């Protein structure tokens, strides 16, 4: 059976972050979105794209024709991570705009209020949509490879804080694991898929994970 998919891309400034000049989280999200679009159109499943920061920005209705891939790629090519974001509010907007049951694929680092995001995911599920949450972090955010004094920048507020890396490493990694676990258990409870990723993971691994989760669903 055909499933209609929407790629929901978070344009927040923090998505442009990279340590050691690797792919940014944003580049990673774009490559993932392009690959999923290719796969869905190849299977003749309609796929659309919506991007947002504090507002909804670009919006391409879901289609399955071949030319859709070119349309999606040309929008993806022009995207830039901009400023602040409001994930919860925009997920609610998307939910009220798209009436028919669809597969909503959110790509974000989720650096916002988790309770608001989870509430919005619940509301998407309540409206009958399937949800896959691609939680994309930078490799350094997951491994915390720092030592000595580190100047931490809060991406959304642009606040700086100097910390001793050794002193906060264990606490930081525990907080990260707790955040991921919170999303994992919430998604499990509402019947959504949670896919934790970081920029060191090859796309094919991310895609295989996505496909196996999707197959388990249908």
JSON list of C-alpha atoms in Angstrom, two decimals:
[
{"chain": "A", "resi": 1, "resn": "UNK", "atom": "CA", "xyz": [0.00, 0.00, 0.00]},
{"chain": "A", "resi": 2, "resn": "UNK", "atom": "CA", "xyz": [1.16, 3.52, -0.74]},
{"chain": "A", "resi": 3, "resn": "UNK", "atom": "CA", "xyz": [2.09, 5.71, 2.15]},
{"chain": "A", "resi": 4, "resn": "UNK", "atom": "CA", "xyz": [2.35, 9.48, 1.86]},
{"chain": "A", "resi": 5, "resn": "UNK", "atom": "CA", "xyz": [5.45, 10.88, 3.55]},
{"chain": "A", "resi": 6, "resn": "UNK", "atom": "CA", "xyz": [6.43, 14.37, 4.66]},
{"chain": "A", "resi": 7, "resn": "UNK", "atom": "CA", "xyz": [9.99, 15.33, 5.52]},
{"chain": "A", "resi": 8, "resn": "UNK", "atom": "CA", "xyz": [9.95, 17.98, 8.25]},
{"chain": "A", "resi": 9, "resn": "UNK", "atom": "CA", "xyz": [13.26, 19.85, 8.40]},
{"chain": "A", "resi": 10, "resn": "UNK", "atom": "CA", "xyz": [14.34, 21.96, 11.37]},
{"chain": "A", "resi": 11, "resn": "UNK", "atom": "CA", "xyz": [16.24, 25.07, 10.17]},
{"chain": "A", "resi": 12, "resn": "UNK", "atom": "CA", "xyz": [17.49, 26.10, 13.63]},
{"chain": "A", "resi": 13, "resn": "UNK", "atom": "CA", "xyz": [20.90, 27.74, 13.91]},
{"chain": "A", "resi": 14, "resn": "UNK", "atom": "CA", "xyz": [22.18, 24.89, 16.09]},
{"chain": "A", "resi": 15, "resn": "UNK", "atom": "CA", "xyz": [21.71, 22.46, 13.16]},
{"chain": "A", "resi": 16, "resn": "UNK", "atom": "CA", "xyz": [24.61, 24.26, 11.43]},
{"chain": "A", "resi": 17, "resn": "UNK", "atom": "CA", "xyz": [27.01, 23.30, 14.22]},
{"chain": "A", "resi": 18, "resn": "UNK", "atom": "CA", "xyz": [30.04, 21.12, 13.53]},
{"chain": "A", "resi": 19, "resn": "UNK", "atom": "CA", "xyz": [33.16, 20.29, 15.49]},
{"chain": "A", "resi": 20, "resn": "UNK", "atom": "CA", "xyz": [36.34, 19.51, 13.48]},
{"chain": "A", "resi": 21, "resn": "UNK", "atom": "CA", "xyz": [34.74, 20.70, 10.23]},
{"chain": "A", "resi": 22, "resn": "UNK", "atom": "CA", "xyz": [32.85, 17.49, 9.52]},
{"chain": "A", "resi": 23, "resn": "UNK", "atom": "CA", "xyz": [29.42, 17.44, 7.99]},
{"chain": "A", "resi": 24, "resn": "UNK", "atom": "CA", "xyz": [27.13, 19.69, 9.99]},
{"chain": "A", "resi": 25, "resn": "UNK", "atom": "CA", "xyz": [23.97, 18.17, 11.46]},
{"chain": "A", "resi": 26, "resn": "UNK", "atom": "CA", "xyz": [22.16, 20.15, 8.79]},
{"chain": "A", "resi": 27, "resn": "UNK", "atom": "CA", "xyz": [24.22, 18.64, 5.93]},
{"chain": "A", "resi": 28, "resn": "UNK", "atom": "CA", "xyz": [23.54, 15.23, 7.43]},
{"chain": "A", "resi": 29, "resn": "UNK", "atom": "CA", "xyz": [19.78, 15.91, 7.60]},
{"chain": "A", "resi": 30, "resn": "UNK", "atom": "CA", "xyz": [19.79, 17.08, 3.98]},
{"chain": "A", "resi": 31, "resn": "UNK", "atom": "CA", "xyz": [21.59, 13.97, 2.71]},
{"chain": "A", "resi": 32, "resn": "UNK", "atom": "CA", "xyz": [19.20, 11.79, 4.72]},
{"chain": "A", "resi": 33, "resn": "UNK", "atom": "CA", "xyz": [16.16, 13.67, 3.39]},
{"chain": "A", "resi": 34, "resn": "UNK", "atom": "CA", "xyz": [17.43, 13.35, -0.19]},
{"chain": "A", "resi": 35, "resn": "UNK", "atom": "CA", "xyz": [18.03, 9.60, 0.22]},
{"chain": "A", "resi": 36, "resn": "UNK", "atom": "CA", "xyz": [14.60, 8.98, 1.75]},
{"chain": "A", "resi": 37, "resn": "UNK", "atom": "CA", "xyz": [12.94, 11.04, -1.01]},
{"chain": "A", "resi": 38, "resn": "UNK", "atom": "CA", "xyz": [14.73, 8.96, -3.63]},
{"chain": "A", "resi": 39, "resn": "UNK", "atom": "CA", "xyz": [13.66, 5.71, -1.95]},
{"chain": "A", "resi": 40, "resn": "UNK", "atom": "CA", "xyz": [10.03, 6.74, -1.56]},
{"chain": "A", "resi": 41, "resn": "UNK", "atom": "CA", "xyz": [9.67, 8.02, -5.13]},
{"chain": "A", "resi": 42, "resn": "UNK", "atom": "CA", "xyz": [11.40, 4.89, -6.39]},
{"chain": "A", "resi": 43, "resn": "UNK", "atom": "CA", "xyz": [8.67, 2.88, -4.59]},
{"chain": "A", "resi": 44, "resn": "UNK", "atom": "CA", "xyz": [6.06, 5.25, -6.06]},
{"chain": "A", "resi": 45, "resn": "UNK", "atom": "CA", "xyz": [5.15, 6.56, -2.62]},
{"chain": "A", "resi": 46, "resn": "UNK", "atom": "CA", "xyz": [4.24, 10.28, -2.57]},
{"chain": "A", "resi": 47, "resn": "UNK", "atom": "CA", "xyz": [6.67, 12.40, -0.55]},
{"chain": "A", "resi": 48, "resn": "UNK", "atom": "CA", "xyz": [6.55, 16.10, 0.37]},
{"chain": "A", "resi": 49, "resn": "UNK", "atom": "CA", "xyz": [8.80, 18.50, 2.25]},
{"chain": "A", "resi": 50, "resn": "UNK", "atom": "CA", "xyz": [8.21, 21.17, 4.88]},
{"chain": "A", "resi": 51, "resn": "UNK", "atom": "CA", "xyz": [10.87, 23.33, 6.50]},
{"chain": "A", "resi": 52, "resn": "UNK", "atom": "CA", "xyz": [10.57, 25.51, 9.58]},
{"chain": "A", "resi": 53, "resn": "UNK", "atom": "CA", "xyz": [12.35, 27.72, 12.06]},
{"chain": "A", "resi": 54, "resn": "UNK", "atom": "CA", "xyz": [10.01, 29.84, 14.19]},
{"chain": "A", "resi": 55, "resn": "UNK", "atom": "CA", "xyz": [7.60, 29.79, 11.23]},
{"chain": "A", "resi": 56, "resn": "UNK", "atom": "CA", "xyz": [6.80, 27.25, 8.56]},
{"chain": "A", "resi": 57, "resn": "UNK", "atom": "CA", "xyz": [8.95, 28.14, 5.53]},
{"chain": "A", "resi": 58, "resn": "UNK", "atom": "CA", "xyz": [9.14, 26.07, 2.33]},
{"chain": "A", "resi": 59, "resn": "UNK", "atom": "CA", "xyz": [6.33, 23.63, 1.67]},
{"chain": "A", "resi": 60, "resn": "UNK", "atom": "CA", "xyz": [6.15, 21.10, -1.18]},
{"chain": "A", "resi": 61, "resn": "UNK", "atom": "CA", "xyz": [2.98, 19.01, -1.41]},
{"chain": "A", "resi": 62, "resn": "UNK", "atom": "CA", "xyz": [3.51, 15.23, -1.49]},
{"chain": "A", "resi": 63, "resn": "UNK", "atom": "CA", "xyz": [3.77, 13.73, -4.98]},
{"chain": "A", "resi": 64, "resn": "UNK", "atom": "CA", "xyz": [5.15, 10.48, -6.33]},
{"chain": "A", "resi": 65, "resn": "UNK", "atom": "CA", "xyz": [6.05, 11.49, -9.87]},
{"chain": "A", "resi": 66, "resn": "UNK", "atom": "CA", "xyz": [9.69, 11.35, -10.94]},
{"chain": "A", "resi": 67, "resn": "UNK", "atom": "CA", "xyz": [10.08, 15.13, -11.22]},
{"chain": "A", "resi": 68, "resn": "UNK", "atom": "CA", "xyz": [9.28, 15.45, -7.50]},
{"chain": "A", "resi": 69, "resn": "UNK", "atom": "CA", "xyz": [12.79, 14.31, -6.62]},
{"chain": "A", "resi": 70, "resn": "UNK", "atom": "CA", "xyz": [14.28, 17.23, -8.59]},
{"chain": "A", "resi": 71, "resn": "UNK", "atom": "CA", "xyz": [11.84, 19.65, -6.91]},
{"chain": "A", "resi": 72, "resn": "UNK", "atom": "CA", "xyz": [12.77, 18.38, -3.44]},
{"chain": "A", "resi": 73, "resn": "UNK", "atom": "CA", "xyz": [16.51, 18.48, -4.19]},
{"chain": "A", "resi": 74, "resn": "UNK", "atom": "CA", "xyz": [16.34, 22.04, -5.48]},
{"chain": "A", "resi": 75, "resn": "UNK", "atom": "CA", "xyz": [14.58, 23.19, -2.26]},
{"chain": "A", "resi": 76, "resn": "UNK", "atom": "CA", "xyz": [17.05, 21.24, -0.10]},
{"chain": "A", "resi": 77, "resn": "UNK", "atom": "CA", "xyz": [19.96, 22.83, -1.94]},
{"chain": "A", "resi": 78, "resn": "UNK", "atom": "CA", "xyz": [18.85, 26.33, -1.03]},
{"chain": "A", "resi": 79, "resn": "UNK", "atom": "CA", "xyz": [18.19, 25.70, 2.66]},
{"chain": "A", "resi": 80, "resn": "UNK", "atom": "CA", "xyz": [20.31, 27.26, 5.38]},
{"chain": "A", "resi": 81, "resn": "UNK", "atom": "CA", "xyz": [20.13, 26.90, 9.16]},
{"chain": "A", "resi": 82, "resn": "UNK", "atom": "CA", "xyz": [19.01, 30.34, 10.29]},
{"chain": "A", "resi": 83, "resn": "UNK", "atom": "CA", "xyz": [18.04, 31.32, 13.82]},
{"chain": "A", "resi": 84, "resn": "UNK", "atom": "CA", "xyz": [15.72, 30.21, 16.55]},
{"chain": "A", "resi": 85, "resn": "UNK", "atom": "CA", "xyz": [13.19, 27.45, 16.09]},
{"chain": "A", "resi": 86, "resn": "UNK", "atom": "CA", "xyz": [9.85, 26.41, 17.51]},
{"chain": "A", "resi": 87, "resn": "UNK", "atom": "CA", "xyz": [9.54, 22.68, 16.91]},
{"chain": "A", "resi": 88, "resn": "UNK", "atom": "CA", "xyz": [6.39, 22.01, 18.96]},
{"chain": "A", "resi": 89, "resn": "UNK", "atom": "CA", "xyz": [4.37, 24.85, 17.49]},
{"chain": "A", "resi": 90, "resn": "UNK", "atom": "CA", "xyz": [5.32, 23.94, 13.91]},
{"chain": "A", "resi": 91, "resn": "UNK", "atom": "CA", "xyz": [4.52, 20.26, 14.36]},
{"chain": "A", "resi": 92, "resn": "UNK", "atom": "CA", "xyz": [1.07, 21.31, 15.51]},
{"chain": "A", "resi": 93, "resn": "UNK", "atom": "CA", "xyz": [0.70, 23.55, 12.44]},
{"chain": "A", "resi": 94, "resn": "UNK", "atom": "CA", "xyz": [1.70, 20.71, 10.14]},
{"chain": "A", "resi": 95, "resn": "UNK", "atom": "CA", "xyz": [-0.73, 18.38, 11.90]},
{"chain": "A", "resi": 96, "resn": "UNK", "atom": "CA", "xyz": [-3.64, 20.74, 11.33]},
{"chain": "A", "resi": 97, "resn": "UNK", "atom": "CA", "xyz": [-2.68, 21.41, 7.68]},
{"chain": "A", "resi": 98, "resn": "UNK", "atom": "CA", "xyz": [-2.30, 17.83, 6.53]},
{"chain": "A", "resi": 99, "resn": "UNK", "atom": "CA", "xyz": [-5.65, 16.11, 6.83]},
{"chain": "A", "resi": 100, "resn": "UNK", "atom": "CA", "xyz": [-4.97, 12.64, 5.43]},
{"chain": "A", "resi": 101, "resn": "UNK", "atom": "CA", "xyz": [-2.97, 10.08, 7.34]},
{"chain": "A", "resi": 102, "resn": "UNK", "atom": "CA", "xyz": [0.71, 10.48, 6.47]},
{"chain": "A", "resi": 103, "resn": "UNK", "atom": "CA", "xyz": [4.16, 9.45, 7.60]},
{"chain": "A", "resi": 104, "resn": "UNK", "atom": "CA", "xyz": [5.78, 12.46, 9.32]},
{"chain": "A", "resi": 105, "resn": "UNK", "atom": "CA", "xyz": [9.58, 12.29, 9.39]},
{"chain": "A", "resi": 106, "resn": "UNK", "atom": "CA", "xyz": [11.08, 14.96, 11.64]},
{"chain": "A", "resi": 107, "resn": "UNK", "atom": "CA", "xyz": [14.79, 15.74, 11.27]},
{"chain": "A", "resi": 108, "resn": "UNK", "atom": "CA", "xyz": [16.16, 17.83, 14.10]},
{"chain": "A", "resi": 109, "resn": "UNK", "atom": "CA", "xyz": [18.75, 18.00, 16.87]},
{"chain": "A", "resi": 110, "resn": "UNK", "atom": "CA", "xyz": [15.76, 18.60, 19.20]},
{"chain": "A", "resi": 111, "resn": "UNK", "atom": "CA", "xyz": [17.58, 21.34, 21.11]},
{"chain": "A", "resi": 112, "resn": "UNK", "atom": "CA", "xyz": [14.35, 22.81, 22.44]},
{"chain": "A", "resi": 113, "resn": "UNK", "atom": "CA", "xyz": [11.88, 22.06, 25.22]},
{"chain": "A", "resi": 114, "resn": "UNK", "atom": "CA", "xyz": [11.44, 18.24, 25.11]},
{"chain": "A", "resi": 115, "resn": "UNK", "atom": "CA", "xyz": [8.03, 18.36, 26.83]},
{"chain": "A", "resi": 116, "resn": "UNK", "atom": "CA", "xyz": [6.62, 20.67, 24.16]},
{"chain": "A", "resi": 117, "resn": "UNK", "atom": "CA", "xyz": [8.06, 18.53, 21.38]},
{"chain": "A", "resi": 118, "resn": "UNK", "atom": "CA", "xyz": [6.65, 15.33, 22.89]},
{"chain": "A", "resi": 119, "resn": "UNK", "atom": "CA", "xyz": [3.25, 16.94, 23.35]},
{"chain": "A", "resi": 120, "resn": "UNK", "atom": "CA", "xyz": [3.26, 17.90, 19.65]},
{"chain": "A", "resi": 121, "resn": "UNK", "atom": "CA", "xyz": [4.31, 14.37, 18.63]},
{"chain": "A", "resi": 122, "resn": "UNK", "atom": "CA", "xyz": [1.42, 12.99, 20.67]},
{"chain": "A", "resi": 123, "resn": "UNK", "atom": "CA", "xyz": [-0.97, 15.31, 18.86]},
{"chain": "A", "resi": 124, "resn": "UNK", "atom": "CA", "xyz": [0.35, 14.13, 15.44]},
{"chain": "A", "resi": 125, "resn": "UNK", "atom": "CA", "xyz": [-0.22, 10.52, 16.49]},
{"chain": "A", "resi": 126, "resn": "UNK", "atom": "CA", "xyz": [-3.67, 11.43, 17.81]},
{"chain": "A", "resi": 127, "resn": "UNK", "atom": "CA", "xyz": [-4.54, 12.77, 14.36]},
{"chain": "A", "resi": 128, "resn": "UNK", "atom": "CA", "xyz": [-3.62, 9.39, 12.90]},
{"chain": "A", "resi": 129, "resn": "UNK", "atom": "CA", "xyz": [-0.20, 10.23, 11.44]},
{"chain": "A", "resi": 130, "resn": "UNK", "atom": "CA", "xyz": [2.76, 7.87, 11.64]},
{"chain": "A", "resi": 131, "resn": "UNK", "atom": "CA", "xyz": [5.84, 9.52, 13.08]},
{"chain": "A", "resi": 132, "resn": "UNK", "atom": "CA", "xyz": [9.56, 8.87, 12.73]},
{"chain": "A", "resi": 133, "resn": "UNK", "atom": "CA", "xyz": [11.84, 11.07, 14.77]},
{"chain": "A", "resi": 134, "resn": "UNK", "atom": "CA", "xyz": [15.38, 11.36, 13.39]},
{"chain": "A", "resi": 135, "resn": "UNK", "atom": "CA", "xyz": [17.34, 12.81, 16.31]},
{"chain": "A", "resi": 136, "resn": "UNK", "atom": "CA", "xyz": [20.52, 14.12, 14.66]},
{"chain": "A", "resi": 137, "resn": "UNK", "atom": "CA", "xyz": [23.44, 15.20, 16.83]},
{"chain": "A", "resi": 138, "resn": "UNK", "atom": "CA", "xyz": [27.02, 16.12, 16.04]},
{"chain": "A", "resi": 139, "resn": "UNK", "atom": "CA", "xyz": [29.57, 13.40, 16.78]},
{"chain": "A", "resi": 140, "resn": "UNK", "atom": "CA", "xyz": [31.16, 15.70, 19.39]},
{"chain": "A", "resi": 141, "resn": "UNK", "atom": "CA", "xyz": [27.80, 16.23, 21.12]},
{"chain": "A", "resi": 142, "resn": "UNK", "atom": "CA", "xyz": [27.54, 12.46, 21.57]},
{"chain": "A", "resi": 143, "resn": "UNK", "atom": "CA", "xyz": [31.15, 11.66, 22.55]},
{"chain": "A", "resi": 144, "resn": "UNK", "atom": "CA", "xyz": [32.20, 14.93, 24.29]},
{"chain": "A", "resi": 145, "resn": "UNK", "atom": "CA", "xyz": [35.87, 14.64, 23.17]},
{"chain": "A", "resi": 146, "resn": "UNK", "atom": "CA", "xyz": [36.98, 17.84, 24.96]},
{"chain": "A", "resi": 147, "resn": "UNK", "atom": "CA", "xyz": [39.58, 18.39, 27.64]},
{"chain": "A", "resi": 148, "resn": "UNK", "atom": "CA", "xyz": [40.77, 21.36, 29.70]},
{"chain": "A", "resi": 149, "resn": "UNK", "atom": "CA", "xyz": [38.74, 24.57, 29.76]},
{"chain": "A", "resi": 150, "resn": "UNK", "atom": "CA", "xyz": [36.00, 24.63, 27.14]},
{"chain": "A", "resi": 151, "resn": "UNK", "atom": "CA", "xyz": [33.94, 27.59, 25.99]},
{"chain": "A", "resi": 152, "resn": "UNK", "atom": "CA", "xyz": [30.44, 26.19, 25.53]},
{"chain": "A", "resi": 153, "resn": "UNK", "atom": "CA", "xyz": [28.06, 28.15, 23.33]},
{"chain": "A", "resi": 154, "resn": "UNK", "atom": "CA", "xyz": [24.30, 27.76, 23.74]},
{"chain": "A", "resi": 155, "resn": "UNK", "atom": "CA", "xyz": [23.29, 27.71, 20.05]},
{"chain": "A", "resi": 156, "resn": "UNK", "atom": "CA", "xyz": [19.85, 29.30, 20.33]},
{"chain": "A", "resi": 157, "resn": "UNK", "atom": "CA", "xyz": [20.54, 32.02, 22.92]},
{"chain": "A", "resi": 158, "resn": "UNK", "atom": "CA", "xyz": [24.23, 32.49, 21.94]},
{"chain": "A", "resi": 159, "resn": "UNK", "atom": "CA", "xyz": [25.22, 32.48, 25.65]},
{"chain": "A", "resi": 160, "resn": "UNK", "atom": "CA", "xyz": [28.80, 31.44, 26.48]},
{"chain": "A", "resi": 161, "resn": "UNK", "atom": "CA", "xyz": [29.94, 29.47, 29.50]},
{"chain": "A", "resi": 162, "resn": "UNK", "atom": "CA", "xyz": [33.52, 28.42, 30.33]},
{"chain": "A", "resi": 163, "resn": "UNK", "atom": "CA", "xyz": [33.60, 24.95, 31.91]},
{"chain": "A", "resi": 164, "resn": "UNK", "atom": "CA", "xyz": [36.17, 22.34, 32.90]},
{"chain": "A", "resi": 165, "resn": "UNK", "atom": "CA", "xyz": [35.59, 19.51, 30.39]},
{"chain": "A", "resi": 166, "resn": "UNK", "atom": "CA", "xyz": [36.87, 16.72, 32.67]},
{"chain": "A", "resi": 167, "resn": "UNK", "atom": "CA", "xyz": [34.70, 17.97, 35.51]},
{"chain": "A", "resi": 168, "resn": "UNK", "atom": "CA", "xyz": [31.44, 17.92, 33.58]},
{"chain": "A", "resi": 169, "resn": "UNK", "atom": "CA", "xyz": [32.01, 15.08, 31.10]},
{"chain": "A", "resi": 170, "resn": "UNK", "atom": "CA", "xyz": [30.29, 12.28, 33.07]},
{"chain": "A", "resi": 171, "resn": "UNK", "atom": "CA", "xyz": [27.40, 14.53, 34.03]},
{"chain": "A", "resi": 172, "resn": "UNK", "atom": "CA", "xyz": [27.01, 15.77, 30.45]},
{"chain": "A", "resi": 173, "resn": "UNK", "atom": "CA", "xyz": [26.99, 12.25, 28.96]},
{"chain": "A", "resi": 174, "resn": "UNK", "atom": "CA", "xyz": [24.46, 11.12, 31.54]},
{"chain": "A", "resi": 175, "resn": "UNK", "atom": "CA", "xyz": [22.19, 14.09, 30.76]},
{"chain": "A", "resi": 176, "resn": "UNK", "atom": "CA", "xyz": [22.46, 13.28, 27.03]},
{"chain": "A", "resi": 177, "resn": "UNK", "atom": "CA", "xyz": [21.56, 9.62, 27.64]},
{"chain": "A", "resi": 178, "resn": "UNK", "atom": "CA", "xyz": [18.60, 10.68, 29.79]},
{"chain": "A", "resi": 179, "resn": "UNK", "atom": "CA", "xyz": [17.34, 13.01, 27.05]},
{"chain": "A", "resi": 180, "resn": "UNK", "atom": "CA", "xyz": [17.62, 10.28, 24.41]},
{"chain": "A", "resi": 181, "resn": "UNK", "atom": "CA", "xyz": [15.94, 7.78, 26.74]},
{"chain": "A", "resi": 182, "resn": "UNK", "atom": "CA", "xyz": [13.08, 10.22, 27.37]},
{"chain": "A", "resi": 183, "resn": "UNK", "atom": "CA", "xyz": [12.44, 10.53, 23.63]},
{"chain": "A", "resi": 184, "resn": "UNK", "atom": "CA", "xyz": [12.83, 6.79, 23.14]},
{"chain": "A", "resi": 185, "resn": "UNK", "atom": "CA", "xyz": [10.30, 5.86, 25.83]},
{"chain": "A", "resi": 186, "resn": "UNK", "atom": "CA", "xyz": [7.81, 8.55, 24.80]},
{"chain": "A", "resi": 187, "resn": "UNK", "atom": "CA", "xyz": [7.97, 7.46, 21.16]},
{"chain": "A", "resi": 188, "resn": "UNK", "atom": "CA", "xyz": [7.54, 3.84, 22.19]},
{"chain": "A", "resi": 189, "resn": "UNK", "atom": "CA", "xyz": [4.52, 4.74, 24.31]},
{"chain": "A", "resi": 190, "resn": "UNK", "atom": "CA", "xyz": [2.75, 6.65, 21.52]},
{"chain": "A", "resi": 191, "resn": "UNK", "atom": "CA", "xyz": [3.71, 4.23, 18.72]},
{"chain": "A", "resi": 192, "resn": "UNK", "atom": "CA", "xyz": [6.25, 6.52, 17.01]},
{"chain": "A", "resi": 193, "resn": "UNK", "atom": "CA", "xyz": [9.75, 5.52, 15.89]},
{"chain": "A", "resi": 194, "resn": "UNK", "atom": "CA", "xyz": [12.83, 7.09, 17.44]},
{"chain": "A", "resi": 195, "resn": "UNK", "atom": "CA", "xyz": [16.08, 6.94, 15.46]},
{"chain": "A", "resi": 196, "resn": "UNK", "atom": "CA", "xyz": [19.08, 8.44, 17.31]},
{"chain": "A", "resi": 197, "resn": "UNK", "atom": "CA", "xyz": [21.82, 9.46, 14.86]},
{"chain": "A", "resi": 198, "resn": "UNK", "atom": "CA", "xyz": [25.07, 11.35, 14.91]},
{"chain": "A", "resi": 199, "resn": "UNK", "atom": "CA", "xyz": [27.18, 12.80, 12.12]},
{"chain": "A", "resi": 200, "resn": "UNK", "atom": "CA", "xyz": [29.78, 10.02, 12.34]},
{"chain": "A", "resi": 201, "resn": "UNK", "atom": "CA", "xyz": [27.22, 7.38, 11.28]},
{"chain": "A", "resi": 202, "resn": "UNK", "atom": "CA", "xyz": [27.12, 6.45, 7.59]},
{"chain": "A", "resi": 203, "resn": "UNK", "atom": "CA", "xyz": [23.82, 7.28, 5.86]},
{"chain": "A", "resi": 204, "resn": "UNK", "atom": "CA", "xyz": [23.28, 3.72, 4.74]},
{"chain": "A", "resi": 205, "resn": "UNK", "atom": "CA", "xyz": [23.20, 2.63, 8.38]},
{"chain": "A", "resi": 206, "resn": "UNK", "atom": "CA", "xyz": [20.70, 5.41, 9.14]},
{"chain": "A", "resi": 207, "resn": "UNK", "atom": "CA", "xyz": [18.59, 4.38, 6.16]},
{"chain": "A", "resi": 208, "resn": "UNK", "atom": "CA", "xyz": [18.65, 0.68, 6.99]},
{"chain": "A", "resi": 209, "resn": "UNK", "atom": "CA", "xyz": [17.48, 1.58, 10.49]},
{"chain": "A", "resi": 210, "resn": "UNK", "atom": "CA", "xyz": [14.71, 3.76, 9.06]},
{"chain": "A", "resi": 211, "resn": "UNK", "atom": "CA", "xyz": [13.56, 1.06, 6.64]},
{"chain": "A", "resi": 212, "resn": "UNK", "atom": "CA", "xyz": [13.57, -1.74, 9.20]},
{"chain": "A", "resi": 213, "resn": "UNK", "atom": "CA", "xyz": [11.56, 0.42, 11.60]},
{"chain": "A", "resi": 214, "resn": "UNK", "atom": "CA", "xyz": [9.17, 1.35, 8.82]},
{"chain": "A", "resi": 215, "resn": "UNK", "atom": "CA", "xyz": [8.73, -2.28, 7.76]},
{"chain": "A", "resi": 216, "resn": "UNK", "atom": "CA", "xyz": [8.04, -3.26, 11.35]},
{"chain": "A", "resi": 217, "resn": "UNK", "atom": "CA", "xyz": [5.23, -0.71, 11.27]},
{"chain": "A", "resi": 218, "resn": "UNK", "atom": "CA", "xyz": [3.31, -1.78, 8.18]}
]
